[in-house]
Backbone as a ProteinNet text record, in pm:
[ID]
protein_1_A
[PRIMARY]
MSIALGCARTETRASTSTSSREAPMRRSSARFRAKSRRRLRSLPDLDLDALLPPEIDGDLESLQREAGAVFGEDGYALRFGDVQEEISAIKTSAAVVDRSDWGLFRSAGSDALGALKAIASEGDVDDLGVAGEGMEITLVCTGERAQVYFQSEGFLVIVPPSAADAVADALESFPDQQTMELNDKCAFLTVLGPRIDEFLSKTGLVDVLSRDLCAHQVFGFANRPVIAARSSEHDVPAANLIVDESIAGEVWATISRTGVVPCGSEASDAILIDLGRRFE
[TERTIARY]
6813	6948.8	6947.7	7005.3	7017.5	7158.3	7191.7	7337.1	7338.9	7433.2	7446.6	7557.7	7522.8	7621.4	7576.4	7664.8	7627.8	7621.6	7615.9	7592.5	7666.9	7716.2	7772.2	7780.1	7773.3	7777.3	7906.6	7902.6	8024.7	8065.5	8193.9	8238.7	8293.6	8285.3	8329.1	8480	8544.1	8690.2	8756.7	8855.8	8926.5	9032.9	9078.9	9172.7	9315.6	9346.8	9482.6	9527.1	9657.6	9710	9813.7	9843.7	9954	10034.9	10159.8	10239.9	10187.1	10240.6	10191.8	10222.6	10324.4	10361.6	10272.2	10211.1	10120.6	9972.2	9937	9795.2	9706.3	9604	9520.3	9417.6	9352.5	9240.8	9124.2	9054.8	8941.6	8833.6	8773.3	8670.5	8538	8470.2	8334.2	8254.7	8126.5	8046.3	8007.9	7975.6	7928	7778.1	7722.3	7572	7530.8	7460.6	7408	7258.5	7206.9	7062.5	6997	7029.6	6958	7047.6	7000.6	7082.1	7037.6	6942.8	6897	7005.2	7012.1	7098.8	7024.3	7062.2	6989.7	7076.2	7012.6	7085.6	7118.2	7242.5	7288.5	7246	7198.6	7164	7292.6	7287.7	7399.4	7452.6	7581.4	7638.9	7734.4	7742.8	7838.8	7979.6	8087.3	8216.6	8272	8341.6	8420.5	8562.1	8609.6	8730.3	8854.2	8875.3	8999.6	9117.2	9082.9	9190.4	9259	9194.7	9254.4	9364.4	9373.1	9471.5	9602.9	9598.5	9719.8	9689.6	9798.7	9773.6	9708.1	9615.6	9538.6	9607.3	9730.3	9804	9843.7	9750.3	9785	9746.3	9844.6	9822.8	9809.5	9733	9714.6	9582	9535.3	9412	9430.8	9323.6	9332.4	9424.4	9415.1	9497	9643.4	9675.5	9814.1	9872	9797.5	9854.7	9870.7	9784.9	9794.6	9919.1	9940.8	10054.6	10183.4	10189.9	10307	10324.1	10221.2	10227.8	10264.2	10287.7	10328	10213.4	10096.5	9982.6	10005.7	9961.1	9949.5	9804	9774.5	9636.3	9593.2	9462.4	9396.5	9368.3	9323.2	9297.8	9193.2	9108.2	9004.4	9051.6	9174	9233.1	9218.3	9175.7	9161.3	9274.2	9308.2	9426.8	9399	9480.9	9472.7	9549.3	9666	9753.3	9851.2	9909	10017.1	10145.2	10138.7	10254.8	10209.1	10255.1	10215.9	10067.5	9992.3	9848.5	9816.5	9897.5	9878.2	9906.4	10002.7	10026	9914.3	9849.3	9736.4	9617	9596	9488.6	9505.6	9634.1	9666.1	9637.1	9662.7	9638.7	9489.8	9410.1	9268.9	9211.8	9263.3	9209.2	9262.1	9382.6	9445.2	9472.6	9475.6	9517.2	9413.2	9455.2	9365.6	9406.8	9317.7	9344.2	9246.8	9281.7	9192.3	9197.5	9076.8	9068.2	8986.5	9030.6	8959.9	8872.8	8742.1	8648.5	8562.7	8614.6	8537.7	8493.3	8541.6	8495.4	8356.8	8309.8	8183.1	8071.9	7952.9	7845.4	7772.1	7764.1	7690.1	7564.7	7448.9	7323.9	7231.8	7163.6	7058.7	6927.8	6822.7	6686.3	6596.1	6516.6	6422.8	6293.6	6182.6	6052.5	5949.4	5830.4	5717.3	5728.1	5810.5	5827.1	5969.5	6035.9	6169.2	6159.1	6050.5	6037.1	6028.3	5954.1	5943.4	6071.9	6152.1	6282.8	6375.5	6375.9	6458	6422.6	6292.9	6247.3	6289.3	6296.1	6335.4	6476.2	6565.9	6705.8	6736.9	6657.4	6679.8	6613.2	6675.7	6613.9	6477.7	6392.8	6256.8	6261.3	6182.4	6176.2	6280.8	6371.9	6472.1	6419.1	6324.1	6277.4	6129.9	6083.6	5941.2	5896.4	5982.2	5951.2	6084.4	6069.1	6181.6	6201.9	6319.8	6343.1	6352.5	6376.7	6390.2	6522.4	6517.9	6639.1	6750.7	6867.2	6978.2	7002.9	6905.3	6923.9	6956.1	6978.9	7011	6997.1	7032.5	7022	7108.9	7124.3	7197.2	7097.3	7120.9	7033.4	7126.5	7058.6	7126.7	7070.7	7160.1	7118.8	7062.2	6945.7	6883.4	6959	7026.3	7098.5	7222.4	7295.1	7422.3	7431.5	7348.9	7357.6	7455	7517.5	7617.5	7544.9	7618.2	7563.3	7584.8	7488.4	7496.2	7441.1	7481.9	7437.5	7347.2	7237.7	7137.9	7135.8	7141.9	7132.5	7004.5	6910.1	6781.4	6796.8	6732.1	6728.4	6580.2	6558.4	6425	6345.6	6409	6336.2	6357.7	6432	6463.7	6577.8	6669.4	6782.5	6908	7021.7	7142.9	7175.9	7230.9	7275.2	7407.8	7497.8	7629.2	7645	7681.9	7681.8	7818.6	7853.9	7981.7	7990	8108.6	8127	8051.8	8055.6	7993.7	7841.9	7784.4	7632.2	7584.9	7679.3	7645.4	7550.3	7585.8	7501.7	7360.5	7350.7	7228.6	7135.9	7202.2	7122.3	7078.7	7159.8	7121.3	7003.8	7003.9	6891.3	6765.5	6780.2	6663	6596.8	6682.5	6629.9	6565.9	6626.5	6573.9	6437.9	6404.7	6279.4	6156.3	6175.2	6061.6	6046.5	5943.9	5931.9	5901.3	5844.3	5805	5906.7	6030.4	6145.5	6262	6355.3	6469.5	6598.1	6672.4	6794.4	6915.3	7007.7	7133.6	7250.8	7343.7	7463.4	7570.6	7629.3	7707.5	7861.3	7905.4	8047.6	8127.8	8065.2	8142.2	8185.5	8113.5	8145.8	8188	8192.4	8216.5	8327.6	8392.5	8486.1	8420.8	8445.3	8396.4	8516.3	8536.2	8648	8595.3	8668	8635.7	8755	8728.9	8828.1	8790.3	8882.8	8842	8954.7	8915.4	9006.7	8978.9	9020.4	8992.4	9049.8	9147.8	9212	9179.3	9078.8	9053.4	9008.7	8948.6	8907.2	9029.9	9143.3	9267.7	9319.8	9311.3	9363.8	9271.1	9144.6	9042.3	8973.7	9032.5	8970.5	8932	8993.5	8970.9	8864.2	8807.9	8709.3	8568.9	8474.7	8336.6	8310.9	8412	8391.2	8374	8442.3	8429.6	8287	8211.5	8070.3	7994.2	8024.4	7955.6	7969.2	8092.8	8117.9	8036.7	7981.6	7904.8	7758.3	7717.5	7574.1	7537.8	7409.5	7366.6	7429.1	7437.2	7492.8	7415.6	7490.3	7442.2	7384.2	7378.7	7337.9	7447.2	7400.4	7492.8	7451.3	7540.4	7515.7	7605.3	7568	7645.5	7730.2	7863.2	7949.6	7990.4	8052.2	8103.3	8258.5	8330	8469.8	8515	8587.2	8629.3	8511.4	8406.5	8280.2	8211.1	8244.4	8183.3	8122	8020.3	7957.3	8035.7	8038.2	8096.1	7987.2	7937	7842	7921.9	7907.3	7979.3	7881.5	7911.2	7814.1	7889.9	7829.4	7893.7	7877.6	7987	7985.5	8061.5	8041.2	8124.6	8137.5	8140.2	8144.1	8265	8378.3	8498.9	8512.4	8403.5	8400.3	8494	8517.2	8587.1	8522.9	8537.6	8475	8511.9	8420.6	8451.5	8353.2	8403.5	8317.7	8333.2	8221.8	8222.8	8201.6	8279.7	8274.6	8243	8137.7	8106.4	8146.1	8253.3	8321.8	8320.8	8287.6	8299.3	8441.8	8441.7	8566.8	8670.2	8623.5	8717.4	8798.2	8756	8825.2	8872.4	8845.2	8878.8	9029.7	9113.3	9257.5	9295.9	9240.8	9278.8	9224.6	9109.7	9053.6	9131.7	9159.8	9238.7	9380.6	9446.9	9580.1	9588.7	9490.6	9486.9	9470.9	9375.6	9348.7	9475.3	9533.1	9643.1	9766.8	9784.6	9908.2	9896.1	9787.2	9781.5	9844.5	9879.5	9932.7	9837.5	9715.9	9628.7	9692	9688.7	9760.6	9675.1	9727.5	9652.5	9654.1	9539.6	9522.6	9449.5	9468.4	9401.4	9279.2	9218.2	9094	9119.9	9243.2	9270.9	9258.7	9310.2	9307.8	9160	9095.1	8952.5	8867.8	8877.9	8795.1	8819.7	8951.1	8982.2	8911	8900.8	8830.2	8679.3	8621	8479.9	8441.5	8529.3	8503	8501.9	8603.9	8618.5	8493.5	8433	8319.1	8183.2	8192	8074.5	7995	8052.2	7981.2	8001.4	8107.4	8136.6	8173.2	8166.1	8201.4	8307.7	8396	8502.1	8448.3
-1394.1	-1397.7	-1344.1	-1406.3	-1358.5	-1370.2	-1285.6	-1282.5	-1270.5	-1343.6	-1343.2	-1250.2	-1118.8	-1016.5	-920.4	-863.9	-767.7	-627.2	-527.4	-389.6	-291	-180.3	-72.4	54.8	169.7	296.9	317.3	363.1	399.8	544.5	569.3	705.6	767.1	893	964.3	961.3	935	922.3	1055.5	1065.6	1188.6	1203.3	1326.4	1352.8	1336.9	1345.7	1333.4	1184.9	1169	1025.8	996.4	866.3	820	727.7	696.5	606.6	465	372.7	238.8	166.8	216.7	154	204.1	311.1	365	361.8	268.6	259	237	323.4	302.7	193	151.1	57	123.1	45.9	103.3	133.6	247.6	287.6	216.1	186.5	131.2	163.8	194.7	233	102.3	124.9	16.1	2.1	84.2	80.9	-26.3	-122.5	-235.5	-227.9	-243.7	-234.2	-368.1	-449.9	-571.2	-690.8	-774.7	-880.6	-1021.5	-1021.1	-1149.5	-1216.2	-1346.2	-1422.1	-1513.1	-1522.8	-1595.5	-1709.2	-1813.2	-1932	-1902	-1925.1	-1904.2	-2023.7	-1987.8	-2090.4	-2141	-2260.6	-2310.8	-2213.1	-2191.8	-2092.6	-2155.9	-2106.3	-2150.6	-2110.9	-2185.8	-2157.7	-2038.8	-1951.1	-1846.2	-1900.4	-1936.4	-2014.7	-1925.4	-1841.6	-1772.5	-1866.7	-1984.9	-2087.9	-2124.3	-2103.7	-2138	-2040.3	-1926.2	-1831	-1849.3	-1875.4	-1886.3	-1982	-2045.4	-2121.2	-2034.2	-2091.1	-2016	-1985.3	-2025.1	-2005.1	-1856.7	-1771.8	-1631.2	-1596	-1548.9	-1511.2	-1359	-1316.7	-1178.8	-1121.8	-1021	-957.3	-852.8	-789.6	-697.2	-582.1	-518.7	-407	-442.5	-558.3	-600.7	-625	-686.5	-711.1	-585.1	-491.8	-364	-283.6	-296.8	-233.2	-289.2	-420.3	-485.4	-440.3	-402.7	-358.3	-206	-145.8	-2.2	94.1	56.8	149.7	259.3	380.1	497.1	509.9	513.1	508.1	645.6	665	785.3	758.5	862.5	857.3	753.5	718.5	619.3	477	455.5	329	265.8	346.1	291.3	339.9	258.6	288	405.4	511.1	625.5	601.8	538.5	521.3	415.5	350.5	257.5	306.3	418.6	479.9	605.5	628.4	753.9	744	848.6	842.6	843.5	923.2	930.1	792.8	720.2	584.6	491.8	510.2	426.4	464.2	593.6	634.3	570.8	572.6	510.4	362.7	294.6	152.1	127	203.6	187.2	206.9	312.6	348.3	262.3	205.6	139.9	-7.2	-55.6	-195.9	-264.5	-297.8	-365.4	-336.9	-307.8	-261.6	-323.3	-322.9	-355.7	-248	-200.6	-87.3	-129.6	-106.3	-124.7	-1.2	-18.6	98.6	72.9	10.8	-24.2	95.3	218.8	335.4	381	322.6	351.7	288.6	342.7	289.9	173.6	67.5	-52.5	-79.5	-68.2	-81.3	-182.3	-254.4	-349.4	-310.4	-300.7	-271	-384.3	-432.2	-539.3	-516.1	-554.6	-537.7	-480.7	-460.7	-424.6	-282.3	-202.4	-60.2	-34.3	-139.8	-119.2	-32.1	-42.7	45.2	192.1	219.2	354.3	404.3	318.9	362.7	397	314.4	339.1	471.7	496	618.1	740.1	721.4	835.1	879.4	789.1	828.9	864.4	827.9	852.5	982	1041.7	1160.9	1124	1225.9	1200.6	1143.5	1036.9	972.7	864.6	848.2	741.6	605.6	588.1	456.1	447.5	338	315.5	198.7	91.5	-26.8	-98.6	-200.5	-285.8	-386	-398.4	-488	-631.7	-714.9	-860.1	-888.5	-988.6	-1022.8	-1061.5	-1010.7	-1037.7	-926.5	-837.9	-719.9	-597.5	-485	-364.2	-238.4	-128.4	-0.4	107.7	212.6	326.3	438.8	510	621.6	737.6	860.3	982.6	1010.2	1021.4	1045	1179.7	1189.4	1316.2	1399.3	1340.2	1413.1	1485.5	1430	1488	1507.6	1447.5	1453.8	1361.6	1273.2	1179.1	1052.2	968.4	845.4	726.6	640.6	514.2	397.2	281.4	156.4	84.5	22.7	-53.7	-193	-296	-432.3	-493.4	-535.6	-583.9	-730	-761.2	-892.3	-931.5	-1058	-1107.4	-1037.8	-992.2	-928.5	-776.3	-719.5	-577	-543.7	-471.4	-424.2	-393.9	-394	-343.4	-213	-117.7	5.5	42.5	89.4	129.2	277.7	350.7	503.7	556.5	676.5	735.6	768.4	776.3	799.9	929.9	1027.3	1164.9	1151.5	1050	1038.3	930.4	860.9	742.8	774.9	879.8	913	954.6	1035.7	1088.2	970.3	879.1	768.6	677.5	655.8	568.3	625.7	760.6	824.2	818.1	831.7	828.9	688.6	590	452	414.9	456.4	423.2	492.9	590.5	664.8	590.6	475.6	392.3	273.9	269.4	165.5	25.5	16.4	-113.2	-174.4	-148.4	-212.3	-220.7	-302.8	-323.3	-281.2	-190.2	-144.2	-206.2	-254.4	-313.5	-241.1	-188.6	-139.5	-257.9	-281.9	-404.9	-377.9	-251.9	-218.7	-285.5	-318.2	-382.7	-520.3	-589.4	-726.1	-752.1	-648.9	-665.6	-571.1	-609.6	-526.6	-501.5	-394.5	-358.7	-335.4	-431.5	-426.2	-404.1	-330.5	-314.9	-357.3	-453	-493.9	-430.2	-359.3	-275.8	-245.3	-207.4	-174.4	-245	-192.6	-257.8	-395.1	-437.7	-565.3	-666.4	-639.8	-731.2	-869.9	-880.2	-1012.7	-1099.7	-1040.8	-1118.3	-1176.8	-1098	-1141	-1237.3	-1223.4	-1304.9	-1403.1	-1442.2	-1534.6	-1668.5	-1710.9	-1843.7	-1834.6	-1717.3	-1707.1	-1680.2	-1697.5	-1663.3	-1510.1	-1427.7	-1285.3	-1242.5	-1312.8	-1280.2	-1291.3	-1388.9	-1400.2	-1280.9	-1228.5	-1106.5	-990.1	-976.4	-863.6	-860.9	-976.7	-982.7	-952.7	-938.5	-911.8	-767.3	-731	-594	-518.2	-388.1	-302	-327.4	-343.9	-369	-510.5	-593.2	-727.9	-797	-889	-944	-1091.1	-1158.3	-1294.5	-1322.2	-1424.6	-1461.9	-1583.8	-1570.7	-1681	-1728.8	-1850.8	-1898.9	-1906.5	-1856.1	-1855.4	-1884.6	-1989.9	-2029.7	-2041.3	-2095.5	-2120.8	-1989.6	-1875.6	-1751	-1689.6	-1603.7	-1544.4	-1428.4	-1416.7	-1302.9	-1253.3	-1132.3	-1070.8	-1000.9	-1044.4	-982.7	-915.7	-794.8	-715.4	-647	-635.4	-565.8	-414.2	-343.3	-198.5	-133.5	-5.2	76	217.7	231.5	362.4	444.2	380.1	449.9	461.2	432.2	429	322.7	216.4	100	-24.6	-141.5	-263.8	-281.4	-327.5	-344.9	-449.3	-513.1	-594	-548.4	-515.9	-479.2	-611.1	-618.9	-736.5	-696.9	-747	-732.2	-863	-853.4	-971.5	-972.9	-1095.5	-1115.4	-1073.7	-995	-940.7	-1052.4	-1168.5	-1278.4	-1325.9	-1311.4	-1361.3	-1238.6	-1116.4	-1002.2	-992.6	-1026.8	-1024	-1123.6	-1243.6	-1350	-1314.3	-1267.9	-1225.7	-1113.1	-1012.4	-897.5	-941.1	-1019.5	-1057.6	-1151.3	-1247.3	-1337.4	-1261.6	-1167.1	-1089.9	-999.1	-936	-847	-919.6	-1044.6	-1116.5	-1174.6	-1154.9	-1196.2	-1096.9	-979.2	-871.5	-756.1	-768.8	-653	-553.5	-425.1	-326	-284.7	-292.1	-236	-85.7	-24.8	119.7	168.1	294	350.8	436.6	488.6	566.6	698.2	751.7	877.4	866.4	764.8	749.5	720.2	631.2	593.3	722.2	797.4	916.3	1020.4	1033.5	1139.6	1112.2	984.7	950.8	973.2	929.3	949.1	1095.2	1179.7	1323.1	1380.8	1340.7	1390.2	1353.6	1236.1	1187	1245	1321.3	1386.2	1287.9	1178.7	1083.9	1105	1174.6	1222	1367.3	1432.3	1568	1581.5	1680.7	1699.6	1746.3
1507.6	1570	1707.2	1799.3	1934.6	1981.7	2075.2	2120.5	2270	2331.6	2476.8	2518.5	2533.3	2551.2	2658.3	2732.5	2836.2	2777.1	2864.5	2813.9	2902.5	2841	2920.1	2831.5	2891.9	2815.1	2751.9	2626.2	2554.7	2588.1	2613.7	2635.5	2508.9	2486.1	2372	2373.3	2260.4	2254.4	2265.9	2353.9	2372.7	2265.8	2235.7	2127.5	2171.4	2302	2346.1	2341.8	2339.8	2315.8	2419.6	2433.1	2514.6	2432.4	2479.1	2409.4	2416.4	2331.7	2334.2	2465	2537.7	2663.2	2775.9	2756.9	2862	2834.1	2746.5	2709.3	2828.9	2851.4	2964.3	2932.7	3042.7	3014	2949.3	2866.7	2797.8	2895.5	2878.1	2969.8	2938.6	3044.8	3025.8	3157.2	3142.2	3259.4	3337.2	3460.7	3542.9	3527.7	3440	3426.6	3325.9	3376.2	3297	3285.4	3167.3	3150.9	3144.5	3043.6	3022.7	3066.4	3146.5	3203.8	3154.6	3061.9	3014.2	2927.3	2927.8	2847	2756.8	2629.2	2531.2	2480.6	2441	2384.5	2244.3	2203.8	2071.2	1981.6	1864.7	1764.5	1700.3	1636.3	1568.2	1461.8	1457	1366.7	1266.8	1142.7	1053.4	1100.3	1056.3	1099.6	1024.3	1094	1030.5	1025	910.8	894.7	893.8	1004.5	1015.8	1038.4	1088.7	1111	978.4	869	741.8	699.7	768.7	732.8	810.5	938.1	1018.6	1131.3	1194	1314.3	1424.4	1498.4	1588.5	1728.6	1745.8	1868.4	1882.7	1932.4	1949.9	2096.3	2166.7	2308.4	2317.8	2415.7	2439.9	2402.9	2486.5	2449.6	2343.2	2301	2184.9	2210.8	2327.7	2358.4	2368.1	2423.4	2436.3	2299.7	2212.7	2075.9	1997.3	2017.8	1950.1	2001.4	2133.3	2194.4	2135.5	2116.5	2058.2	1918.1	1847.8	1707.7	1696.2	1812.7	1812.9	1819.9	1868	1868.2	1965.8	1924.1	2014.5	2053.4	2183.8	2233.7	2279	2271	2325.4	2474.8	2540.1	2684	2717.9	2621.3	2642.5	2618	2575.7	2561.5	2426.3	2325.6	2193.8	2098.5	2003.7	1917.3	1829	1836.6	1748	1615.4	1628.2	1511.9	1540.4	1434.7	1451.1	1388.6	1318.1	1251.4	1190	1067.3	995.9	953.6	987	960.5	812.6	736.7	590	520.8	575.3	523	557.9	672.5	706.3	619.3	593.4	501.3	359.2	319.3	185.3	186.8	295	300.5	294.3	361.6	355.7	213.1	145.5	14.8	-99.3	-82	-196.6	-174.8	-50.6	-25.6	66.2	186.9	282.1	424.2	510.2	652.6	745.9	869.7	981.7	1084	1123.6	1218.8	1338	1460.7	1582	1608.1	1588.5	1603.8	1727.4	1831	1948.4	2033.1	1995.7	2062.5	2009.9	1900	1849.3	1936	1940.8	2023	1950.7	2026	1976.9	2063.1	2002.5	2069.8	2008.1	2092.2	2041.9	2100	2018.7	2065.4	2027.7	2118.5	2085.3	2170.4	2114	2176	2078	2134.2	2052.6	1993.4	2061.2	2016.6	1958.6	1912.7	1852.4	1732.7	1655.3	1535.7	1578.4	1683.2	1731.9	1788.7	1845.9	1899	1784.6	1675.9	1561.6	1493.5	1479.7	1417.6	1497	1631.5	1719.5	1702.3	1655.1	1640.4	1501.3	1403	1263.4	1217.1	1114.1	1054.3	997.3	988.1	937.8	795.1	771.1	641.5	615.5	706.1	682.1	703.1	793.5	840.2	818	746	734.5	818.4	820.9	905.7	934.9	1019.1	1045.8	930.2	879.7	767.6	806.2	719.6	739.1	813.6	905	978.8	881.7	902.9	812.4	712.1	697.6	616.1	706.6	639.3	717	629	690	620.6	691.5	626.3	685.1	717.2	826.8	862	896.1	892	940.3	1080.3	1173.6	1314.9	1335.2	1387.5	1414.8	1511.2	1607.2	1714.2	1666.1	1567.5	1525.3	1376.3	1294.8	1150	1091.4	1177.5	1133.1	1083.1	1011.4	958.6	1047.5	1049.1	1134.9	1050.1	1094.9	1025.9	1119.7	1058.9	1131.2	1073.9	1166.2	1121.5	1183.5	1094	1143.5	1197.7	1304.6	1369.4	1382.1	1420	1426.6	1532.5	1640.5	1749.3	1756.3	1660.9	1674.2	1580.4	1631.7	1549.2	1631.1	1562.3	1617.1	1543.5	1615.8	1550.4	1595.5	1500.5	1528.1	1505.6	1604.4	1593.3	1633.4	1572.3	1613.9	1759.5	1818.1	1959.1	2004.9	1924.2	1960.6	1975.9	1921.9	1924.1	2024.5	2085.1	2164.4	2279.7	2356	2469.6	2429	2329.6	2283.6	2231.3	2156.3	2103.4	2219.5	2312.6	2427.6	2503.4	2523.5	2592	2511	2378.8	2294.2	2293.8	2278	2283.7	2413.8	2518.5	2654.3	2689.4	2608.3	2637.3	2591.6	2522.4	2475.8	2568.8	2653.4	2753	2698.8	2580	2526.5	2437.4	2471.8	2410.7	2506.8	2483.3	2575.3	2496.7	2556.8	2499.8	2568.9	2491.9	2542.6	2478.2	2554	2503.9	2508.3	2398.4	2389.6	2406.3	2424.3	2420.2	2532.3	2645	2753.9	2721.4	2632.9	2607.2	2458.3	2380.3	2237.7	2187.4	2088.1	2010.7	1870.8	1813.6	1683.4	1589	1497.5	1398.5	1261.3	1181.5	1036.7	954.6	865	764.9	634.5	578.2	461.7	363.1	243.9	135.7	12	-102.3	-234.3	-251.4	-166.4	-186.9	-79.8	3.6	115.8	71.9	-46.3	-93	-117.1	-159.3	-181.9	-48.8	56.6	187.5	259.3	239.1	311.9	231.4	117.9	24	85.4	188	247.8	363.6	387.6	498.3	448.7	530.9	495.4	481.6	520.9	513.7	370.2	277.4	133	87.5	138.5	100.9	143.8	260.7	310.7	221.3	163.9	75	-56.2	-93.8	-216.5	-189.8	-66.2	-29.7	-32.7	-5.8	-8	105.1	94.8	200	329.7	437.5	572.5	593.8	491.9	507.2	596.8	685.2	785	820.2	878.5	925.8	1043.1	1121.3	1244.3	1210.7	1238.7	1219.7	1360.9	1364.7	1485.5	1481.4	1577.5	1583.7	1729	1748.5	1881.8	1981.5	1927.3	2000.3	2050.9	1985	2018.2	1893	1904.4	1784.5	1731.3	1598.4	1525.9	1428.8	1445	1348.3	1243.1	1114.5	1006.7	914.3	877.4	795.4	682.5	565.9	456.5	476.5	454.8	470.6	356.2	341	243.8	299.2	432.1	494	449.4	417.7	383.7	229.2	154.6	10.8	-48.3	25.5	-22.7	28.8	-33.5	24.5	166.7	250.8	394	455.7	561.2	648.2	789.9	852.9	990.1	1077	1182.2	1267.9	1408.9	1467.1	1603.5	1672.2	1758.1	1805.3	1959.8	2011.5	2155.5	2201.8	2307.9	2364.4	2391.4	2432.2	2466.7	2350.8	2229.7	2111	2021.5	2062.8	1978.6	1945.4	2039.6	2009.4	1906	1920.3	1823.7	1681.4	1675	1544.9	1478.6	1563.3	1508.3	1465.8	1545.6	1515.6	1391.6	1386.5	1270.5	1143	1138.3	1017.7	984.2	1084.8	1057.9	1009.5	1056.4	1018.1	879.7	807.6	666.3	579.1	632.2	550.7	548.6	601.6	615.9	717.9	685.9	764.9	883.6	1009.3	1121.9	1117.7	1133.4	1130.7	1253.3	1288.3	1402.5	1365.4	1467.4	1445	1374.4	1390.6	1322	1170.5	1114.3	970.1	927.5	1002.6	972	978	1088	1106.8	1006.7	963.6	862.4	733	694.2	571.2	586.9	700.3	725.8	729.5	788.3	793.7	652	574.6	435.8	350.2	379.7	310.2	363.6	476.4	531.2	615.5	657.6	739.8	889.5	918.5	1060.6	1057.6	1176.2	1186.7	1293.8	1280	1374	1509.4
[MASK]
++++++++++++++++++++++++++++++++++++++++++++++++++++++++++++++++++++++++++++++++++++++++++++++++++++++++++++++++++++++++++++++++++++++++++++++++++++++++++++++++++++++++++++++++++++++++++++++++++++++++++++++++++++++++++++++++++++++++++++++++++++++++++++++++++++++++++++++++++++++++

């Protein structure tokens, strides 16, 4: 699997917030590492069109602002209402969370395995798995949990904001691999909750939920790639979506308008901290 995406450094999310009307632009660094572009292979359709008419205007931030989001200084949604109600939606129903403040990295090359071992706790990684499979690791830099998705030429890794800079530096220290930060061109959405199969029954996302943890595949939506992976980070069924920024608003709005509750990072992080996957 290969993806035609740019790269930029993820900034750690600040705790202060602004109103939905004053949402700042999302921060991204001007530092670009890998500029190669790869041809996408043919992709199966992600049939979100089966849920609602596709006529949705606005980018991701604008749509979240319309839904009442309160944003942090980094421009990411902290909450849409009462945080406890959002936590309840995640645990008992179905929700969608924009987690684009998390670090998204791709490593490829002859020393990709060495790079992965460098960021993982000792004994977590023996070798690179089969493309389409994945695993969880404990990050040696912070002790937090991260997910790894194996690809034919390396791997993708998703890390908490607090670990993003340390992981980037560790990956870049290996000369025989190429590191790409994907945050400048991608959004990271998680659809989760015990009832998500009811809401997404008409889409290929349901198939992802039946696969092994961190197993993933590439779908096509609006002629752009969407990487969908099975997750259970919040101790409920979940699908992680790495989405081209140009269609992120449409994907987020289409999913949320099925009745899935939009939630912010405060609810998501509270659950992850309680489970010991993140630290305050």
